[in-house]
Amino acid sequence: MAAQIGASAAAARAHEELYAYWARLRHGAQLPGRSDIRPEDFKRLLPTVSLIDVRRDPMEFRLRLAGTGLYGVYGREITGRTLGEVYNSAASDYWRHELTKLVQDRRPAVGAHSLAWRGAAHLSILWLRLPLASNGKDVDMILGYDAVVGVQGDSVISGIRAA
């Protein structure tokens, strides 16, 4: 149990690190854009970082980039896929709702999502999604970070890798 709490705390610290980075890039009320992001600034987090393209009319989300660590979470390459191509219908609906709200509110979002849909009820993703806007206003991309936490056998999974 203590190891589980430690893994969750490490995930929260990683979220705080990426959120602080994103917040420093803001220009007053203006959101940062993809061109402001420098992956080398958060190199240790890259394995579970994602970039999600936002398309409107109708609202659609496509994973432009998914870190190599996410392959292990999903069991396959998810880069270039839409939500419906990655998730079952319930999980796809969950993500569509969360991401649409982020786009509309223009605010970061954080949460936890069980991997039970993938047959791994013992694992969850602690996720962070940060809005990006090339014009500073209209969200056209989302920067994501996922930390996998849970217990697998006798070992605790954290999704966090040492620098």
Coordinates of N, CA and C in Angstrom, one line a residue:
M1 N 0.8 -1.2 0.0 CA 0.0 0.0 0.0 C 0.9 1.3 0.0
A2 N 1.9 1.3 0.8 CA 2.8 2.5 0.9 C 3.5 2.7 -0.5
A3 N 3.9 1.6 -1.2 CA 4.5 1.7 -2.5 C 3.5 2.2 -3.5
Q4 N 2.2 1.8 -3.4 CA 1.2 2.4 -4.2 C 1.0 3.9 -4.1
I5 N 1.0 4.3 -2.8 CA 0.9 5.8 -2.6 C 2.2 6.5 -3.1
G6 N 3.3 5.9 -2.9 CA 4.6 6.5 -3.5 C 4.5 6.6 -5.0
A7 N 4.0 5.6 -5.7 CA 3.9 5.7 -7.1 C 2.9 6.8 -7.5
S8 N 1.8 6.9 -6.8 CA 0.8 8.0 -7.1 C 1.4 9.3 -6.9
A9 N 2.2 9.5 -5.8 CA 2.9 10.7 -5.5 C 3.9 11.1 -6.6
A10 N 4.6 10.1 -7.1 CA 5.6 10.4 -8.2 C 4.8 10.8 -9.4
A11 N 3.7 10.2 -9.7 CA 2.9 10.6 -10.8 C 2.4 12.1 -10.7
A12 N 2.0 12.4 -9.5 CA 1.5 13.8 -9.2 C 2.6 14.8 -9.4
R13 N 3.8 14.4 -8.9 CA 5.0 15.3 -9.1 C 5.3 15.6 -10.6
A14 N 5.2 14.5 -11.4 CA 5.4 14.6 -12.8 C 4.3 15.5 -13.5
H15 N 3.1 15.4 -13.0 CA 2.0 16.2 -13.5 C 2.3 17.7 -13.1
E16 N 2.7 17.9 -11.9 CA 3.0 19.3 -11.5 C 4.2 19.9 -12.3
E17 N 5.2 19.1 -12.6 CA 6.3 19.5 -13.4 C 5.9 20.0 -14.8
L18 N 5.0 19.1 -15.5 CA 4.6 19.5 -16.8 C 3.6 20.7 -16.8
Y19 N 2.7 20.7 -15.8 CA 1.8 21.8 -15.7 C 2.6 23.1 -15.5
A20 N 3.6 23.1 -14.6 CA 4.4 24.3 -14.4 C 5.1 24.8 -15.6
Y21 N 5.6 23.8 -16.4 CA 6.2 24.2 -17.7 C 5.2 24.8 -18.6
W22 N 4.1 24.2 -18.8 CA 3.0 24.8 -19.6 C 2.6 26.2 -19.2
A23 N 2.4 26.4 -17.8 CA 2.0 27.6 -17.3 C 3.0 28.7 -17.6
R24 N 4.3 28.4 -17.5 CA 5.4 29.4 -17.8 C 5.3 29.9 -19.3
L25 N 4.7 29.0 -20.2 CA 4.7 29.4 -21.6 C 3.5 30.3 -21.9
R26 N 2.5 30.4 -21.0 CA 1.4 31.2 -21.3 C 1.8 32.7 -21.4
H27 N 1.0 33.4 -22.2 CA 1.2 34.8 -22.5 C 0.0 35.5 -21.9
G28 N -0.1 35.8 -20.6 CA -1.2 36.4 -20.0 C -2.4 35.4 -20.2
A29 N -3.5 35.8 -20.8 CA -4.6 35.0 -21.0 C -4.5 34.1 -22.2
Q30 N -3.4 34.3 -23.0 CA -3.2 33.5 -24.2 C -2.6 32.2 -23.9
L31 N -3.1 31.1 -24.5 CA -2.6 29.8 -24.4 C -1.3 29.6 -25.2
P32 N -0.4 28.8 -24.7 CA 0.8 28.5 -25.5 C 0.3 27.7 -26.7
G33 N 1.1 27.7 -27.8 CA 0.9 26.9 -28.9 C 1.9 25.8 -29.0
R34 N 1.7 24.9 -30.0 CA 2.7 23.8 -30.2 C 4.1 24.3 -30.5
S35 N 4.2 25.4 -31.1 CA 5.5 26.0 -31.5 C 6.3 26.5 -30.2
D36 N 5.6 26.7 -29.1 CA 6.2 27.1 -27.9 C 6.8 25.9 -27.1
I37 N 6.3 24.7 -27.4 CA 6.7 23.5 -26.7 C 8.1 23.0 -27.2
R38 N 9.0 22.7 -26.2 CA 10.3 22.2 -26.6 C 10.4 20.9 -25.8
P39 N 10.3 19.7 -26.5 CA 10.3 18.4 -25.8 C 11.6 18.2 -25.0
E40 N 12.7 18.8 -25.4 CA 13.9 18.6 -24.6 C 13.8 19.2 -23.2
D41 N 12.8 20.1 -23.0 CA 12.6 20.7 -21.7 C 12.0 19.7 -20.7
F42 N 11.4 18.6 -21.1 CA 10.8 17.7 -20.2 C 11.1 16.2 -20.7
K43 N 12.3 16.1 -21.1 CA 12.8 14.8 -21.7 C 12.4 13.6 -20.9
R44 N 12.5 13.6 -19.6 CA 12.3 12.4 -18.8 C 10.8 11.9 -18.9
L45 N 9.9 12.9 -19.2 CA 8.5 12.5 -19.3 C 8.0 12.0 -20.7
L46 N 8.9 12.2 -21.7 CA 8.5 11.9 -23.0 C 7.9 10.5 -23.3
P47 N 8.3 9.4 -22.6 CA 7.8 8.1 -22.9 C 6.2 8.0 -22.8
T48 N 5.6 8.8 -22.0 CA 4.2 8.8 -21.9 C 3.5 10.1 -22.1
V49 N 4.2 10.9 -23.0 CA 3.6 12.2 -23.4 C 2.8 11.9 -24.8
S50 N 1.8 12.7 -25.0 CA 1.0 12.6 -26.2 C 0.7 14.0 -26.7
L51 N 0.5 14.1 -28.0 CA -0.1 15.3 -28.6 C -1.3 14.9 -29.4
I52 N -2.4 15.6 -29.1 CA -3.7 15.2 -29.7 C -4.2 16.4 -30.5
D53 N -4.4 16.1 -31.8 CA -5.0 17.1 -32.7 C -6.4 17.3 -32.4
V54 N -6.9 18.5 -32.5 CA -8.3 18.8 -32.3 C -8.9 19.3 -33.6
R55 N -9.9 18.6 -34.1 CA -10.6 19.0 -35.3 C -12.0 19.3 -34.9
R56 N -12.6 20.3 -35.6 CA -14.0 20.8 -35.3 C -14.9 20.5 -36.5
D57 N -16.2 20.5 -36.1 CA -17.2 20.4 -37.2 C -17.1 19.1 -38.0
P58 N -17.3 18.0 -37.5 CA -17.6 17.7 -36.1 C -16.3 17.6 -35.2
M59 N -16.5 17.7 -33.9 CA -15.4 17.6 -33.0 C -14.8 16.2 -33.1
E60 N -13.5 16.2 -33.3 CA -12.8 14.9 -33.4 C -11.4 15.1 -32.9
F61 N -10.9 14.0 -32.3 CA -9.5 14.0 -31.7 C -8.7 12.9 -32.3
R62 N -7.5 13.3 -32.7 CA -6.6 12.3 -33.3 C -5.2 12.4 -32.6
L63 N -4.7 11.3 -32.2 CA -3.4 11.2 -31.6 C -2.3 11.5 -32.6
R64 N -1.8 12.7 -32.6 CA -0.7 13.0 -33.5 C 0.6 12.3 -33.1
L65 N 0.8 12.2 -31.8 CA 2.1 11.6 -31.3 C 1.7 10.9 -30.0
A66 N 2.3 9.7 -29.8 CA 2.2 9.0 -28.6 C 3.5 8.4 -28.2
G67 N 4.0 8.8 -27.0 CA 5.3 8.3 -26.6 C 5.4 6.8 -26.6
T68 N 6.7 6.4 -26.6 CA 6.9 4.9 -26.7 C 6.4 4.1 -25.5
G69 N 6.3 4.8 -24.4 CA 5.8 4.1 -23.2 C 4.3 3.8 -23.3
L70 N 3.6 4.5 -24.1 CA 2.2 4.3 -24.3 C 1.9 3.1 -25.1
Y71 N 2.9 2.6 -25.8 CA 2.7 1.3 -26.6 C 2.4 0.2 -25.6
G72 N 3.2 0.2 -24.5 CA 3.0 -0.8 -23.5 C 1.6 -0.7 -22.8
V73 N 1.1 0.5 -22.6 CA -0.2 0.7 -22.0 C -1.3 0.1 -22.9
Y74 N -1.2 0.5 -24.2 CA -2.3 0.1 -25.1 C -2.1 -1.2 -25.9
G75 N -0.8 -1.7 -25.8 CA -0.5 -2.9 -26.5 C -0.4 -2.8 -28.0
R76 N -0.3 -1.6 -28.5 CA -0.1 -1.4 -29.9 C 0.2 0.1 -30.1
E77 N 0.6 0.4 -31.3 CA 0.8 1.8 -31.7 C -0.5 2.6 -31.8
I78 N -0.6 3.7 -31.2 CA -1.8 4.5 -31.3 C -1.6 5.8 -32.0
T79 N -0.4 6.2 -32.4 CA -0.1 7.4 -33.1 C -0.9 7.4 -34.4
G80 N -1.5 8.5 -34.7 CA -2.3 8.7 -35.9 C -3.8 8.2 -35.8
R81 N -4.1 7.6 -34.7 CA -5.5 7.1 -34.6 C -6.4 8.0 -33.9
T82 N -7.7 7.9 -34.2 CA -8.8 8.6 -33.5 C -9.1 7.9 -32.2
L83 N -9.9 8.6 -31.4 CA -10.4 7.9 -30.1 C -11.1 6.6 -30.4
G84 N -12.0 6.6 -31.4 CA -12.8 5.4 -31.7 C -11.9 4.3 -32.2
E85 N -10.8 4.6 -32.7 CA -9.8 3.5 -33.2 C -9.0 3.0 -32.0
V86 N -8.9 3.7 -30.9 CA -8.0 3.3 -29.8 C -8.8 2.6 -28.7
Y87 N -10.0 3.1 -28.4 CA -10.8 2.7 -27.3 C -12.0 2.0 -27.6
N88 N -12.6 1.2 -26.7 CA -13.9 0.7 -26.8 C -14.9 1.9 -26.7
S89 N -16.2 1.7 -27.0 CA -17.1 2.8 -27.0 C -17.3 3.5 -25.7
A90 N -17.3 2.8 -24.6 CA -17.4 3.5 -23.3 C -16.2 4.4 -23.0
A91 N -15.0 3.8 -23.2 CA -13.7 4.6 -23.0 C -13.6 5.8 -24.0
S92 N -14.0 5.5 -25.2 CA -14.0 6.6 -26.2 C -15.0 7.7 -25.8
D93 N -16.1 7.4 -25.3 CA -17.1 8.4 -24.9 C -16.5 9.2 -23.7
Y94 N -15.9 8.5 -22.8 CA -15.2 9.2 -21.6 C -14.2 10.2 -22.1
W95 N -13.3 9.8 -23.0 CA -12.3 10.7 -23.5 C -12.9 11.8 -24.4
R96 N -13.8 11.5 -25.2 CA -14.5 12.6 -26.0 C -15.1 13.6 -25.1
H97 N -15.8 13.2 -24.0 CA -16.4 14.1 -23.1 C -15.3 15.0 -22.4
E98 N -14.2 14.4 -21.9 CA -13.2 15.1 -21.2 C -12.5 16.1 -22.1
L99 N -12.1 15.6 -23.3 CA -11.4 16.5 -24.2 C -12.2 17.6 -24.8
T100 N -13.5 17.3 -25.0 CA -14.4 18.4 -25.5 C -14.6 19.5 -24.5
K101 N -14.7 19.1 -23.2 CA -14.8 20.1 -22.1 C -13.5 20.9 -22.0
L102 N -12.4 20.3 -22.2 CA -11.1 21.0 -22.1 C -11.1 22.0 -23.3
V103 N -11.5 21.6 -24.5 CA -11.4 22.5 -25.6 C -12.4 23.7 -25.4
Q104 N -13.6 23.4 -24.9 CA -14.5 24.5 -24.6 C -14.1 25.4 -23.5
D105 N -13.6 24.9 -22.4 CA -13.2 25.7 -21.3 C -11.8 26.4 -21.4
R106 N -11.0 25.8 -22.4 CA -9.6 26.3 -22.6 C -8.8 26.2 -21.3
R107 N -9.1 25.2 -20.5 CA -8.4 25.0 -19.2 C -7.8 23.6 -19.1
P108 N -6.7 23.5 -18.4 CA -6.1 22.1 -18.2 C -7.1 21.2 -17.5
A109 N -6.9 19.9 -17.7 CA -7.8 18.9 -17.0 C -6.9 17.8 -16.5
V110 N -7.3 17.2 -15.4 CA -6.6 16.1 -14.8 C -7.6 15.1 -14.3
G111 N -7.2 13.8 -14.3 CA -8.1 12.8 -13.8 C -7.5 11.4 -13.7
A112 N -8.3 10.5 -13.4 CA -7.8 9.1 -13.4 C -8.8 8.3 -14.2
H113 N -8.3 7.3 -14.9 CA -9.1 6.4 -15.8 C -8.6 5.0 -15.6
S114 N -9.5 4.1 -15.3 CA -9.2 2.7 -15.2 C -8.8 2.1 -16.5
L115 N -7.9 1.2 -16.5 CA -7.6 0.4 -17.7 C -8.4 -0.9 -17.8
A116 N -9.5 -1.0 -17.0 CA -10.4 -2.2 -17.0 C -10.9 -2.4 -18.4
W117 N -11.1 -1.4 -19.2 CA -11.6 -1.6 -20.6 C -10.6 -2.4 -21.4
R118 N -9.4 -2.4 -21.0 CA -8.3 -3.2 -21.7 C -8.0 -4.5 -21.0
G119 N -8.9 -4.8 -20.0 CA -8.6 -6.1 -19.3 C -7.6 -6.0 -18.2
A120 N -7.3 -4.7 -17.8 CA -6.3 -4.5 -16.7 C -6.9 -3.7 -15.6
A121 N -7.9 -4.2 -14.9 CA -8.6 -3.5 -13.9 C -7.7 -3.1 -12.7
H122 N -6.5 -3.7 -12.6 CA -5.6 -3.4 -11.5 C -4.7 -2.2 -11.8
L123 N -4.9 -1.7 -13.0 CA -4.1 -0.5 -13.4 C -5.0 0.7 -13.8
S124 N -4.5 1.9 -13.5 CA -5.2 3.1 -13.9 C -4.2 4.1 -14.5
I125 N -4.7 5.0 -15.3 CA -3.9 6.1 -15.8 C -4.2 7.3 -15.0
L126 N -3.3 8.0 -14.4 CA -3.4 9.3 -13.9 C -3.0 10.3 -15.0
W127 N -4.0 11.0 -15.5 CA -3.7 11.8 -16.7 C -3.8 13.3 -16.5
L128 N -3.1 14.0 -17.4 CA -3.1 15.4 -17.4 C -3.2 15.8 -18.9
R129 N -4.1 16.8 -19.2 CA -4.2 17.3 -20.5 C -4.2 18.8 -20.5
L130 N -3.3 19.4 -21.3 CA -3.1 20.8 -21.4 C -3.4 21.4 -22.7
P131 N -4.3 22.4 -22.8 CA -4.7 23.0 -24.1 C -3.6 23.8 -24.7
L132 N -3.5 23.6 -26.0 CA -2.5 24.4 -26.8 C -3.3 25.1 -27.9
A133 N -2.9 26.3 -28.3 CA -3.6 27.1 -29.3 C -2.6 27.9 -30.2
S134 N -2.6 27.6 -31.4 CA -1.6 28.3 -32.3 C -1.9 29.8 -32.4
N135 N -3.1 30.2 -32.2 CA -3.5 31.6 -32.2 C -3.6 32.2 -30.8
G136 N -3.3 31.3 -29.8 CA -3.4 31.8 -28.4 C -4.8 31.7 -27.8
K137 N -5.8 31.4 -28.6 CA -7.1 31.4 -28.2 C -7.9 30.1 -28.4
D138 N -7.9 29.7 -29.7 CA -8.7 28.5 -30.0 C -7.9 27.2 -29.9
V139 N -8.3 26.3 -29.0 CA -7.5 25.1 -28.8 C -7.5 24.3 -30.1
D140 N -6.3 24.0 -30.6 CA -6.2 23.2 -31.8 C -5.3 21.9 -31.5
M141 N -4.8 21.8 -30.3 CA -4.0 20.7 -29.9 C -4.0 20.5 -28.4
I142 N -3.7 19.3 -28.0 CA -3.7 19.1 -26.5 C -2.4 18.3 -26.2
L143 N -1.7 18.8 -25.2 CA -0.5 18.1 -24.7 C -0.9 17.2 -23.6
G144 N -0.6 15.9 -23.6 CA -1.0 15.0 -22.6 C 0.1 14.3 -21.9
Y145 N -0.1 13.9 -20.7 CA 0.9 13.1 -20.0 C 0.1 12.1 -19.2
D146 N 0.5 10.9 -19.3 CA -0.1 9.8 -18.6 C 0.9 9.0 -17.7
A147 N 0.5 8.8 -16.5 CA 1.3 8.0 -15.5 C 0.4 6.7 -15.2
V148 N 1.0 5.6 -15.5 CA 0.3 4.3 -15.2 C 0.6 4.0 -13.7
V149 N -0.4 3.7 -12.9 CA -0.2 3.3 -11.6 C -1.1 2.1 -11.3
G150 N -0.6 1.3 -10.4 CA -1.4 0.1 -10.0 C -0.5 -1.0 -9.5
V151 N -1.0 -2.1 -9.2 CA -0.3 -3.2 -8.7 C -0.4 -4.4 -9.7
Q152 N 0.8 -4.9 -10.1 CA 0.9 -6.0 -11.0 C 1.7 -7.1 -10.3
G153 N 1.0 -8.1 -9.9 CA 1.7 -9.2 -9.1 C 2.1 -8.5 -7.8
D154 N 3.4 -8.7 -7.4 CA 3.9 -8.1 -6.2 C 4.6 -6.7 -6.4
S155 N 4.6 -6.3 -7.6 CA 5.3 -5.0 -7.9 C 4.4 -3.9 -8.2
V156 N 4.8 -2.7 -7.8 CA 3.9 -1.5 -8.1 C 4.4 -0.9 -9.4
I157 N 3.5 -0.5 -10.2 CA 3.8 0.1 -11.5 C 3.5 1.6 -11.3
S158 N 4.5 2.4 -11.7 CA 4.3 3.8 -11.6 C 4.2 4.6 -12.9
G159 N 4.8 4.0 -14.0 CA 4.8 4.8 -15.3 C 5.8 5.9 -15.3
I160 N 6.5 6.1 -14.2 CA 7.6 7.1 -14.1 C 8.9 6.5 -14.3
R161 N 9.7 7.0 -15.1 CA 11.1 6.5 -15.3 C 12.1 7.4 -14.8
A162 N 13.2 6.9 -14.2 CA 14.2 7.7 -13.7 C 14.9 8.5 -14.8
A163 N 15.3 9.7 -14.5 CA 16.0 10.6 -15.5 C 17.3 10.0 -15.8

